[in-house]
Amino acid sequence: GPIPVAPSLTSTQEGTHMPTRATLVDRRVLWVSFHAVWLAVVAAFVAQGLTWLIGLITNLSFYGRWSSEFVSPAHHQLGLWVIIVPALGGIVVGLMARYGSQAIRGHGIPEAMEQILTNDSRIPIRMTFLKPLSAAIAIGSGGPFGAEGPIIATGGAMGSVLGQVLKVTPAERKALLAAGAAAGMAAIFNAPIASVLLAIELLLFEFRPRSLIPVSLAVIVSTMCRRLLAGESVVFVAPTIAQPSAGSLIWYLLIGAIVGVASVGITRLVYAIEDGFAHLPIHWMWWPALGGLCVGLIGYGWPDTLGVGYTNIEHMVRADWGLQTVVALMLAKLASWSIALGSGTSGGTLAPLFTIGGCLGAVIGCLVQALVPHAHIHPGVAAMVGMAAMFAGASRAVLTSIVFVFETTGQTGALLPLMGGCMVAYLLSCLSMRTTIMTEKIARRGVKVPDEYAADPLEHILVSEACTHPAHCLDAEETSATAMQWLKGYEAQSHHQNFPVLQGSDRIIGIVSRQTILTAGEATPTQAIGALPMRVAAVIRPRQSLREAIHLLATTAAPCLVVTDPHLPQPGILTRADIVRAQMHHARKATAAPERLW
């Protein structure tokens, strides 16, 4: 039967495994960070190459000249022929998607998210050149998209391919993918902090040193390269803005609320248009051409809707335009972008959402100024709040939205309004939508995307709180028949299916199962327990966490863990059922009904 155990059990004995203490970082993080840094250098040059290519195609398509200058198509002299240009670009993108890779369709981030969640962050190598090329053609031919989505997808593909060439774990490959994506975004917008936050909120789905360090180092290096290649100035230059008054903050919160509601409607509109294209009686390869034709028609009437529209954003934050111009641009850009994106062409969402949200924010700001003269609303800040709130509501990357607008404008006076407006938009989006503009497509394919990041509760529950102590151990010298008789009396007292086996009083030699004891007791009653087939014992300390216990169970395939410590007179035992019960207890506490404390 069960015997007392001396406190001298050690982790170095034969037949036992001890878990490695969990650490925040190790040498592997240094190794991954090294590769992330040189990946960032490549991503920075690729990002500049993409802008060069977009400029080249734009100049060829709308001005008939060989130049890589990044220009707006709005000043073209093509007349009615401008309607055909985006349609031709759509034909090329459709052919590339049909005979190259369907993954180039869309704005890039959802596709990267899907590969992270379902395919261990593996992206095909052809995406490293098909995505930027298709995006450059779509945008350069007048597509109303930004370059950020494609370069994020391209940088992510580069990091994924590197992670497939190197010998890395899936978690390390995900870190490299996120590092490449964030480095690409930083190289475009000179917004390092927002790039790191975007990686955390939309790609990593975690906040851990093992991924944060490589991503941050990659972004720092990419930003340095960008500043060497393209200068240190902010992307959207605006006049200096004073700190807002306490009363004006209420109005900025109102702007955030209205834009947040609009972001929900715009998200649903985009996917409704995409569903509409799916019902057309033509092959999906031709959808981008049809969408491009609509882009051309709208662009003929409102040329400012063509291309990335970064100059439009700068005009809004500087409050250069009147109310009528802003309203027209907002409606035209919304129609052009939503139709083009719904058609499945290649392009980004950040810049169009900023344009639409900035216009809406500016319109509301102008109306508030007209109706409430003493509201002290700054039209440029109203546009900034609208920009950030639109992206926060549509994507729920709320921290990215706040910091991105701050970094790209450099206006500290807008920081508090940005925070307030984005949080209100985020709140209303969470109340109104189950998915986002980034996750709806992959959610329809059955992919579950994490929507909140919380600390693992098992990290804070100690083994000593969940284990059974003391454990019932068997002597290796006793016979199977003796053990079987004891077991039959023990069955009514415990749910355990495995028991530690001791040689003498202080040496664990393995774990024997209940079924093995019963079988041997019937077939070979005189056989010693120590001679029966058994599993290697895995030993854990009582002050370690259940998260470490799960890791040990997974890496050793042990049926249970033996809990030992020099200060314990007897060992304990930790089973999978014990861990599940601890998790369930935590879940019940987390979902308990509210109660009054006093």
Coordinates of C-alpha atoms in Angstrom, one line a residue:
G1 CA 0.0 0.0 0.0
P2 CA 1.0 3.7 0.2
I3 CA 4.2 4.3 2.1
P4 CA 5.7 7.5 3.6
V5 CA 8.4 9.2 1.5
A6 CA 11.6 10.8 2.8
P7 CA 12.2 14.4 1.9
S8 CA 15.4 13.7 0.0
L9 CA 13.9 13.2 -3.5
T10 CA 16.0 15.1 -6.0
S11 CA 15.6 16.2 -9.6
T12 CA 18.8 14.6 -10.7
Q13 CA 17.7 11.0 -10.1
E14 CA 17.3 8.5 -13.0
G15 CA 13.8 8.3 -14.2
T16 CA 12.7 11.8 -13.5
H17 CA 12.4 15.1 -15.4
M18 CA 12.4 18.6 -14.0
P19 CA 10.9 21.6 -15.8
T20 CA 13.1 24.5 -16.9
R21 CA 12.2 27.6 -15.0
A22 CA 10.2 29.9 -17.3
T23 CA 12.2 33.1 -18.2
L24 CA 11.1 36.2 -20.0
V25 CA 13.9 36.1 -22.5
D26 CA 16.8 33.7 -23.4
R27 CA 19.6 33.5 -26.0
R28 CA 17.1 32.7 -28.7
V29 CA 15.6 36.2 -28.3
L30 CA 19.0 37.6 -29.1
W31 CA 19.3 35.4 -32.2
V32 CA 15.8 36.3 -33.5
S33 CA 16.5 40.0 -32.8
F34 CA 19.7 39.8 -34.8
H35 CA 17.8 38.5 -37.9
A36 CA 15.0 41.0 -37.3
V37 CA 17.5 43.9 -37.5
W38 CA 18.9 43.0 -40.9
L39 CA 15.4 42.1 -42.1
A40 CA 14.4 45.7 -41.1
V41 CA 17.1 47.2 -43.3
V42 CA 15.9 45.2 -46.3
A43 CA 12.2 46.1 -45.5
A44 CA 13.1 49.8 -45.4
F45 CA 14.7 49.7 -48.8
V46 CA 11.7 47.6 -50.1
A47 CA 9.3 50.2 -48.7
Q48 CA 11.2 53.0 -50.5
G49 CA 11.2 50.8 -53.6
L50 CA 7.5 50.4 -53.4
T51 CA 6.9 54.2 -53.2
W52 CA 9.3 54.6 -56.2
L53 CA 7.4 52.0 -58.2
I54 CA 4.0 53.6 -57.4
G55 CA 5.4 57.0 -58.4
L56 CA 6.8 55.5 -61.7
I57 CA 3.5 53.8 -62.6
T58 CA 1.5 57.0 -61.7
N59 CA 3.7 59.1 -63.9
L60 CA 3.5 56.7 -66.8
S61 CA -0.3 56.2 -66.5
F62 CA -1.4 59.8 -66.0
Y63 CA 1.4 62.0 -67.3
G64 CA 3.2 59.8 -69.9
R65 CA 6.6 60.5 -68.5
W66 CA 9.4 58.4 -67.0
S67 CA 9.7 59.6 -63.4
S68 CA 9.6 58.1 -60.0
E69 CA 8.5 61.3 -58.3
F70 CA 5.6 60.6 -55.9
V71 CA 2.8 62.7 -57.4
S72 CA -0.9 62.8 -57.2
P73 CA -2.9 61.8 -60.3
A74 CA -5.4 64.6 -59.6
H75 CA -3.7 67.1 -62.0
H76 CA -3.8 64.8 -65.1
Q77 CA -4.8 66.1 -68.5
L78 CA -6.3 62.9 -69.8
G79 CA -9.9 64.0 -69.9
L80 CA -12.4 61.1 -70.4
W81 CA -9.5 58.7 -70.9
V82 CA -8.9 58.8 -67.2
I83 CA -11.9 56.5 -66.7
I84 CA -10.0 53.7 -68.5
V85 CA -6.7 53.9 -66.6
P86 CA -7.9 52.3 -63.3
A87 CA -9.8 49.6 -65.2
L88 CA -6.7 48.6 -67.1
G89 CA -4.9 48.4 -63.8
G90 CA -7.7 46.2 -62.4
I91 CA -7.3 43.9 -65.4
V92 CA -3.6 43.4 -64.7
V93 CA -4.2 42.8 -60.9
G94 CA -7.0 40.3 -61.8
L95 CA -4.6 38.4 -64.1
M96 CA -1.9 38.4 -61.4
A97 CA -4.4 37.1 -58.8
R98 CA -5.7 34.4 -61.2
Y99 CA -2.4 33.1 -62.4
G100 CA -0.1 34.2 -59.5
S101 CA -1.8 34.1 -56.1
Q102 CA -5.3 34.9 -54.9
A103 CA -3.7 36.1 -51.7
I104 CA -2.7 39.4 -53.3
R105 CA -6.4 40.4 -53.3
G106 CA -7.5 42.7 -50.5
H107 CA -5.5 45.0 -48.3
G108 CA -2.9 42.5 -46.9
I109 CA -3.3 42.6 -43.1
P110 CA -6.2 40.1 -42.9
E111 CA -4.3 37.7 -45.0
A112 CA -1.2 38.0 -42.8
M113 CA -3.5 37.5 -39.7
E114 CA -4.9 34.3 -41.2
Q115 CA -1.5 32.8 -41.9
I116 CA -0.4 33.6 -38.3
L117 CA -3.5 32.0 -36.8
T118 CA -3.9 29.0 -39.0
N119 CA -0.6 28.2 -40.7
D120 CA 2.2 28.8 -38.2
S121 CA 3.0 32.2 -39.8
R122 CA 4.0 30.6 -43.1
I123 CA 3.5 32.9 -46.1
P124 CA 4.5 31.7 -49.7
I125 CA 7.7 33.3 -51.0
R126 CA 5.9 34.5 -54.1
M127 CA 4.0 37.0 -52.0
T128 CA 7.2 38.9 -51.3
F129 CA 7.1 40.2 -54.9
L130 CA 3.5 39.7 -56.1
K131 CA 1.9 41.8 -53.4
P132 CA 4.0 44.9 -53.8
L133 CA 3.9 44.7 -57.6
S134 CA 0.1 44.2 -57.7
A135 CA -0.4 47.0 -55.2
A136 CA 1.9 49.4 -57.1
I137 CA -0.1 48.7 -60.3
A138 CA -3.4 49.2 -58.6
I139 CA -2.4 52.4 -56.8
G140 CA -0.3 53.7 -59.6
S141 CA -3.2 53.4 -62.0
G142 CA -5.4 55.5 -59.8
G143 CA -6.7 53.0 -57.2
P144 CA -7.9 55.0 -54.1
F145 CA -5.6 53.0 -51.6
G146 CA -2.7 53.7 -49.4
A147 CA 0.7 52.0 -49.6
E148 CA 0.7 50.9 -46.0
G149 CA -1.3 47.7 -46.3
P150 CA 0.8 46.3 -49.2
I151 CA 4.1 47.1 -47.5
I152 CA 2.9 45.6 -44.2
A153 CA 2.0 42.5 -46.1
T154 CA 5.2 42.5 -48.0
G155 CA 7.4 43.0 -44.9
G156 CA 5.5 40.3 -43.2
A157 CA 6.0 37.9 -46.1
M158 CA 9.7 38.6 -46.0
G159 CA 9.8 37.9 -42.3
S160 CA 7.8 34.7 -42.7
V161 CA 10.1 33.5 -45.6
L162 CA 13.1 34.2 -43.4
G163 CA 11.5 32.2 -40.6
Q164 CA 10.9 29.3 -43.0
V165 CA 14.6 29.3 -44.1
L166 CA 16.0 29.5 -40.6
K167 CA 15.4 26.8 -38.0
V168 CA 12.9 28.5 -35.7
T169 CA 9.8 27.8 -33.7
P170 CA 6.3 29.0 -34.8
A171 CA 6.4 31.7 -32.1
E172 CA 9.8 32.9 -33.4
R173 CA 8.5 32.9 -37.0
K174 CA 5.6 35.0 -35.9
A175 CA 7.9 37.5 -34.3
L176 CA 10.0 37.7 -37.6
L177 CA 6.8 38.2 -39.6
A178 CA 5.6 41.0 -37.3
A179 CA 9.1 42.6 -37.3
G180 CA 9.1 42.7 -41.1
A181 CA 5.5 44.1 -41.2
A182 CA 6.2 46.8 -38.6
A183 CA 9.5 47.7 -40.1
G184 CA 7.8 48.3 -43.5
M185 CA 5.1 50.5 -41.9
A186 CA 7.8 52.5 -40.1
A187 CA 9.7 53.0 -43.3
I188 CA 6.7 54.5 -45.0
F189 CA 5.3 56.7 -42.3
N190 CA 8.2 57.5 -40.0
A191 CA 5.9 56.4 -37.1
P192 CA 8.0 53.9 -35.0
I193 CA 5.8 53.6 -31.9
A194 CA 2.6 53.2 -33.9
S195 CA 4.3 50.5 -36.0
V196 CA 5.1 48.5 -32.9
L197 CA 1.6 49.0 -31.5
L198 CA 0.1 47.8 -34.9
A199 CA 2.2 44.7 -34.7
I200 CA 0.9 44.0 -31.2
E201 CA -2.7 44.7 -31.8
L202 CA -3.1 43.1 -35.3
L203 CA -0.4 40.5 -35.8
L204 CA 1.3 39.3 -32.6
F205 CA -1.8 38.9 -30.4
E206 CA 0.4 39.1 -27.4
F207 CA 2.5 41.5 -25.3
R208 CA 5.6 39.4 -24.4
P209 CA 9.3 40.3 -24.4
R210 CA 10.2 37.5 -26.7
S211 CA 8.3 39.2 -29.5
L212 CA 8.3 42.8 -28.4
I213 CA 12.1 43.1 -28.4
P214 CA 12.7 41.8 -31.9
V215 CA 9.9 43.9 -33.4
S216 CA 10.9 47.1 -31.6
L217 CA 14.6 46.7 -32.6
A218 CA 13.5 46.1 -36.2
V219 CA 11.3 49.2 -36.2
I220 CA 14.1 51.4 -34.7
V221 CA 16.5 50.3 -37.5
S222 CA 13.9 50.7 -40.2
T223 CA 13.0 54.2 -39.0
M224 CA 16.7 55.1 -39.0
C225 CA 17.0 53.9 -42.6
R226 CA 13.9 55.8 -43.6
R227 CA 15.2 59.0 -42.2
L228 CA 18.5 58.5 -44.0
L229 CA 16.7 57.9 -47.3
A230 CA 13.7 60.2 -47.1
G231 CA 14.4 62.8 -44.3
E232 CA 13.2 63.2 -40.8
S233 CA 10.1 65.4 -41.3
V234 CA 6.7 64.2 -40.3
V235 CA 4.5 62.9 -43.1
F236 CA 1.6 65.3 -42.6
V237 CA 2.8 68.8 -41.9
A238 CA 0.4 70.9 -39.8
P239 CA 0.7 74.3 -38.0
T240 CA 1.4 74.2 -34.3
I241 CA -1.8 73.5 -32.3
A242 CA -2.3 74.8 -28.8
Q243 CA -3.5 72.6 -26.0
P244 CA -7.3 72.2 -26.1
S245 CA -9.6 73.8 -23.4
A246 CA -11.5 71.6 -21.0
G247 CA -14.8 72.6 -22.7
S248 CA -13.7 71.7 -26.2
L249 CA -12.8 68.2 -25.2
I250 CA -16.5 67.4 -24.9
W251 CA -17.0 68.3 -28.6
Y252 CA -14.0 66.1 -29.6
L253 CA -15.6 63.2 -27.7
L254 CA -18.8 63.9 -29.7
I255 CA -16.8 63.8 -33.0
G256 CA -15.3 60.5 -31.9
A257 CA -18.7 59.1 -31.1
I258 CA -20.2 60.1 -34.5
V259 CA -17.2 58.8 -36.4
G260 CA -17.2 55.6 -34.4
V261 CA -20.8 54.9 -35.5
A262 CA -19.8 55.8 -39.1
S263 CA -16.9 53.3 -39.0
V264 CA -19.3 50.5 -38.2
G265 CA -21.5 51.5 -41.1
I266 CA -18.5 51.8 -43.5
T267 CA -17.3 48.3 -42.4
R268 CA -20.6 46.8 -43.2
L269 CA -20.8 48.7 -46.5
V270 CA -17.5 47.3 -47.7
Y271 CA -18.5 43.7 -47.1
A272 CA -21.9 44.3 -48.5
I273 CA -20.3 45.5 -51.7
E274 CA -17.9 42.5 -51.6
D275 CA -20.9 40.2 -51.3
G276 CA -22.6 42.0 -54.2
F277 CA -19.6 41.3 -56.4
A278 CA -19.8 37.6 -55.4
H279 CA -23.2 37.4 -57.1
L280 CA -22.1 38.8 -60.4
P281 CA -22.3 36.3 -63.3
I282 CA -18.6 36.8 -64.3
H283 CA -15.3 35.3 -63.0
W284 CA -13.8 37.0 -60.0
M285 CA -10.7 37.8 -62.1
W286 CA -12.7 40.5 -63.8
W287 CA -14.0 42.1 -60.6
P288 CA -11.0 44.5 -60.1
A289 CA -11.5 45.7 -63.7
L290 CA -15.1 46.5 -63.0
G291 CA -14.2 48.2 -59.7
G292 CA -11.5 50.1 -61.5
L293 CA -14.0 51.4 -64.1
C294 CA -16.1 52.8 -61.2
V295 CA -13.0 54.3 -59.7
G296 CA -12.3 56.0 -63.1
L297 CA -15.8 57.4 -63.4
I298 CA -15.7 58.8 -59.9
G299 CA -12.1 60.1 -60.5
Y300 CA -13.3 61.9 -63.6
G301 CA -15.7 64.0 -61.5
W302 CA -13.5 64.2 -58.4
P303 CA -9.8 63.8 -59.4
D304 CA -8.6 64.1 -55.7
T305 CA -10.1 60.6 -55.1
L306 CA -7.5 59.0 -57.3
G307 CA -4.3 57.5 -55.8
V308 CA -3.1 57.3 -52.2
G309 CA -4.4 60.8 -51.3
Y310 CA -1.7 61.7 -48.7
T311 CA -1.9 65.3 -49.9
N312 CA -5.6 65.3 -49.1
I313 CA -4.9 64.3 -45.5
E314 CA -2.4 67.1 -45.2
H315 CA -4.8 69.6 -46.5
M316 CA -7.4 68.5 -43.9
V317 CA -5.1 68.7 -40.9
R318 CA -4.0 72.1 -42.1
A319 CA -7.7 73.1 -42.5
D320 CA -7.1 74.4 -46.0
W321 CA -10.4 73.4 -47.6
G322 CA -13.9 74.7 -47.2
L323 CA -16.9 72.7 -46.1
Q324 CA -18.3 72.0 -49.6
T325 CA -15.0 70.6 -50.8
V326 CA -14.6 68.4 -47.8
V327 CA -18.1 66.9 -48.0
A328 CA -17.6 66.2 -51.7
L329 CA -14.3 64.5 -51.2
M330 CA -15.6 62.4 -48.3
L331 CA -18.6 61.0 -50.3
A332 CA -16.6 60.5 -53.5
K333 CA -13.7 58.8 -51.7
L334 CA -16.0 56.5 -49.7
A335 CA -17.7 55.4 -52.9
S336 CA -14.5 54.9 -54.9
W337 CA -12.6 53.1 -52.1
S338 CA -15.4 50.8 -50.9
I339 CA -16.2 49.7 -54.5
A340 CA -12.6 49.1 -55.3
L341 CA -11.9 47.2 -52.1
G342 CA -15.0 45.2 -52.5
S343 CA -14.0 44.2 -56.0
G344 CA -11.0 42.4 -54.5
T345 CA -8.1 44.4 -56.0
S346 CA -4.9 45.0 -54.1
G347 CA -4.4 48.0 -51.8
G348 CA -4.5 49.3 -48.3
T349 CA -7.2 50.6 -46.0
L350 CA -5.4 53.0 -43.6
A351 CA -5.0 56.0 -45.8
P352 CA -8.5 55.8 -47.3
L353 CA -10.1 55.4 -43.8
F354 CA -8.0 58.4 -42.6
T355 CA -9.2 60.5 -45.5
I356 CA -12.9 59.6 -45.0
G357 CA -12.7 59.9 -41.2
G358 CA -10.7 63.2 -41.5
C359 CA -13.3 64.7 -43.8
L360 CA -16.1 63.6 -41.5
G361 CA -14.3 65.0 -38.4
A362 CA -13.7 68.3 -40.3
V363 CA -17.4 68.6 -41.3
I364 CA -18.6 68.0 -37.8
G365 CA -16.0 70.5 -36.5
C366 CA -17.2 73.2 -39.0
L367 CA -20.9 72.6 -38.0
V368 CA -20.0 72.8 -34.3
Q369 CA -18.2 76.1 -34.9
A370 CA -21.1 77.5 -36.8
L371 CA -23.7 76.4 -34.2
V372 CA -21.7 76.9 -31.0
P373 CA -19.3 79.8 -31.7
H374 CA -17.7 79.5 -28.2
A375 CA -16.9 75.8 -28.5
H376 CA -13.3 76.6 -29.4
I377 CA -13.0 73.7 -31.9
H378 CA -9.9 73.7 -34.0
P379 CA -10.8 72.4 -37.5
G380 CA -7.4 70.7 -37.9
V381 CA -7.8 68.8 -34.6
A382 CA -11.3 67.9 -35.5
A383 CA -10.0 66.3 -38.7
M384 CA -7.2 64.5 -36.8
V385 CA -9.8 63.1 -34.3
G386 CA -11.9 61.9 -37.2
M387 CA -9.0 60.2 -38.9
A388 CA -7.9 58.3 -35.8
A389 CA -11.4 57.5 -34.6
M390 CA -12.4 56.1 -38.0
F391 CA -9.5 53.7 -38.0
A392 CA -9.9 52.9 -34.3
G393 CA -13.6 52.0 -34.9
A394 CA -13.1 50.0 -38.1
S395 CA -10.0 48.0 -37.0
R396 CA -10.1 48.3 -33.2
A397 CA -6.4 49.0 -33.2
V398 CA -7.1 51.9 -30.9
L399 CA -3.6 52.5 -29.5
T400 CA -2.2 52.4 -33.0
S401 CA -4.7 54.9 -34.2
I402 CA -4.0 57.4 -31.4
V403 CA -0.2 57.2 -31.7
F404 CA -0.1 57.1 -35.5
V405 CA -1.9 60.4 -36.0
F406 CA 0.2 62.0 -33.2
E407 CA 3.5 60.7 -34.8
T408 CA 2.6 61.6 -38.4
T409 CA 1.6 65.2 -37.5
G410 CA 3.8 65.9 -34.5
Q411 CA 1.0 67.8 -32.7
T412 CA 1.2 67.3 -28.9
G413 CA -1.8 69.6 -28.5
A414 CA -4.0 67.0 -30.3
L415 CA -3.0 64.1 -28.1
L416 CA -5.8 64.4 -25.5
P417 CA -8.6 64.9 -28.1
L418 CA -7.2 61.9 -30.0
M419 CA -7.3 59.7 -27.0
G420 CA -10.8 60.7 -26.1
G421 CA -12.2 60.5 -29.6
C422 CA -10.6 57.1 -30.3
M423 CA -11.8 55.5 -27.1
V424 CA -15.4 56.6 -27.6
A425 CA -15.2 55.2 -31.2
Y426 CA -13.6 52.0 -29.9
L427 CA -16.4 51.6 -27.3
L428 CA -19.2 52.1 -29.8
S429 CA -17.5 49.7 -32.3
C430 CA -17.2 47.0 -29.7
L431 CA -20.8 47.4 -28.8
S432 CA -22.0 47.3 -32.4
M433 CA -19.8 44.8 -34.2
R434 CA -18.6 41.3 -33.5
T435 CA -15.8 41.6 -36.1
T436 CA -13.8 44.4 -37.7
I437 CA -12.8 45.5 -41.2
M438 CA -9.7 43.4 -40.6
T439 CA -11.3 40.2 -39.3
E440 CA -14.7 39.9 -41.0
K441 CA -13.3 38.2 -44.1
I442 CA -11.3 35.5 -42.2
A443 CA -14.0 35.1 -39.6
R444 CA -16.3 34.1 -42.4
R445 CA -13.9 31.3 -43.2
G446 CA -14.1 30.0 -39.7
V447 CA -10.9 31.6 -38.3
K448 CA -11.2 32.8 -34.7
V449 CA -9.2 36.0 -34.1
P450 CA -8.3 37.0 -30.6
D451 CA -10.1 40.2 -29.6
E452 CA -8.5 40.8 -26.3
Y453 CA -5.1 40.1 -24.7
A454 CA -5.1 39.0 -21.0
A455 CA -2.4 37.5 -18.8
D456 CA -2.6 33.7 -18.6
P457 CA -4.3 33.0 -15.2
L458 CA -2.4 29.8 -14.9
E459 CA 0.8 31.9 -14.7
H460 CA -0.5 33.1 -11.3
I461 CA -1.7 29.9 -9.8
L462 CA 0.9 27.9 -8.0
V463 CA 1.3 24.1 -8.2
S464 CA 0.9 24.0 -4.4
E465 CA -2.6 25.4 -4.7
A466 CA -3.9 22.8 -7.2
C467 CA -2.0 19.6 -6.4
T468 CA -3.1 16.7 -4.2
H469 CA -0.8 16.5 -1.2
P470 CA 0.4 14.1 0.1
A471 CA 0.5 11.7 -2.9
H472 CA -0.1 8.0 -2.6
C473 CA 3.1 6.3 -3.7
L474 CA 3.9 2.6 -4.4
D475 CA 6.9 0.6 -3.3
A476 CA 8.8 -0.9 -6.2
E477 CA 9.4 -4.1 -4.1
E478 CA 5.8 -4.9 -3.4
T479 CA 3.9 -7.4 -5.6
S480 CA 1.3 -6.7 -8.1
A481 CA -1.3 -8.6 -6.1
T482 CA -0.7 -6.5 -3.0
A483 CA -0.9 -3.3 -5.0
M484 CA -4.1 -4.5 -6.7
Q485 CA -5.8 -5.2 -3.4
W486 CA -4.8 -1.9 -2.0
L487 CA -6.0 -0.2 -5.2
K488 CA -9.5 -1.8 -5.0
G489 CA -9.9 -0.2 -1.6
Y490 CA -8.4 3.1 -2.8
E491 CA -10.7 3.4 -5.9
A492 CA -13.6 4.8 -3.9
Q493 CA -11.4 7.5 -2.4
S494 CA -9.6 9.1 -5.3
H495 CA -9.8 9.8 -9.0
H496 CA -6.1 9.3 -9.7
Q497 CA -5.2 7.0 -12.5
N498 CA -1.4 7.1 -12.1
F499 CA 0.9 6.6 -9.1
P500 CA 4.6 7.4 -8.4
V501 CA 6.8 4.3 -7.8
L502 CA 9.6 4.6 -5.2
Q503 CA 12.8 2.5 -4.9
G504 CA 13.5 2.4 -1.2
S505 CA 12.2 5.6 0.4
D506 CA 13.9 8.3 -1.5
R507 CA 14.1 7.5 -5.2
I508 CA 11.4 7.9 -7.8
I509 CA 11.8 5.4 -10.6
G510 CA 8.7 6.2 -12.6
I511 CA 4.9 6.4 -12.8
V512 CA 2.7 3.3 -13.1
S513 CA -1.0 3.4 -14.2
R514 CA -4.0 2.0 -12.5
Q515 CA -4.8 -0.2 -15.5
T516 CA -1.2 -1.7 -15.5
I517 CA -1.5 -2.6 -11.8
L518 CA -4.9 -4.3 -12.3
T519 CA -3.8 -6.2 -15.4
A520 CA -0.6 -7.4 -13.7
G521 CA -2.4 -8.3 -10.5
E522 CA -4.6 -10.7 -12.4
A523 CA -2.0 -12.1 -14.8
T524 CA 1.3 -12.1 -12.8
P525 CA 0.3 -11.5 -9.1
T526 CA 3.9 -12.2 -7.8
Q527 CA 5.6 -9.7 -10.1
A528 CA 7.1 -6.7 -8.4
I529 CA 5.7 -3.3 -9.1
G530 CA 9.2 -2.0 -10.0
A531 CA 9.3 -4.5 -12.9
L532 CA 6.0 -3.4 -14.5
P533 CA 6.0 -1.1 -17.6
M534 CA 5.9 2.5 -16.4
R535 CA 6.3 6.1 -17.6
V536 CA 9.2 8.4 -16.7
A537 CA 8.3 10.6 -13.8
A538 CA 8.2 14.4 -14.3
V539 CA 9.0 16.3 -11.1
I540 CA 7.9 19.9 -10.4
R541 CA 8.3 22.2 -7.4
P542 CA 5.3 23.5 -5.4
R543 CA 6.2 27.2 -6.0
Q544 CA 6.2 26.9 -9.8
S545 CA 3.1 27.9 -11.8
L546 CA 0.5 25.8 -13.5
R547 CA 1.7 27.3 -16.8
E548 CA 5.1 25.8 -16.2
A549 CA 3.4 22.5 -15.3
I550 CA 1.5 22.4 -18.6
H551 CA 4.7 23.1 -20.5
L552 CA 6.3 20.1 -18.6
L553 CA 3.4 17.8 -19.3
A554 CA 3.5 18.8 -23.0
T555 CA 7.3 18.3 -23.5
T556 CA 7.6 15.1 -21.5
A557 CA 4.2 13.5 -22.3
A558 CA 4.1 12.5 -18.6
P559 CA 0.6 11.3 -17.4
C560 CA 1.0 13.4 -14.2
L561 CA 3.6 15.4 -12.3
V562 CA 5.2 14.5 -9.0
V563 CA 5.4 17.6 -6.7
T564 CA 8.6 17.5 -4.5
D565 CA 10.5 19.9 -2.4
P566 CA 13.3 19.5 0.2
H567 CA 11.1 21.1 2.8
L568 CA 8.1 18.8 2.2
P569 CA 7.9 15.6 4.2
Q570 CA 5.9 13.9 1.5
P571 CA 5.5 14.5 -2.2
G572 CA 2.3 15.5 -3.9
I573 CA 0.8 14.7 -7.3
L574 CA -0.6 17.1 -10.0
T575 CA -2.9 15.7 -12.7
R576 CA -4.4 17.3 -15.8
A577 CA -7.8 17.2 -14.0
D578 CA -6.3 19.3 -11.1
I579 CA -5.2 21.9 -13.7
V580 CA -8.6 22.0 -15.3
R581 CA -10.3 22.4 -11.9
A582 CA -8.0 25.3 -11.1
Q583 CA -8.8 26.9 -14.5
M584 CA -12.6 26.4 -13.9
H585 CA -12.4 28.0 -10.5
H586 CA -10.6 31.0 -11.9
A587 CA -13.3 31.3 -14.7
R588 CA -16.1 31.1 -12.2
K589 CA -14.5 34.0 -10.2
A590 CA -14.1 36.0 -13.4
T591 CA -17.7 35.6 -14.4
A592 CA -19.3 35.9 -11.0
A593 CA -22.2 38.3 -10.6
P594 CA -21.4 41.7 -9.2
E595 CA -21.7 42.1 -5.4
R596 CA -21.6 44.9 -2.9
L597 CA -18.5 45.0 -0.8
W598 CA -19.9 47.2 2.0

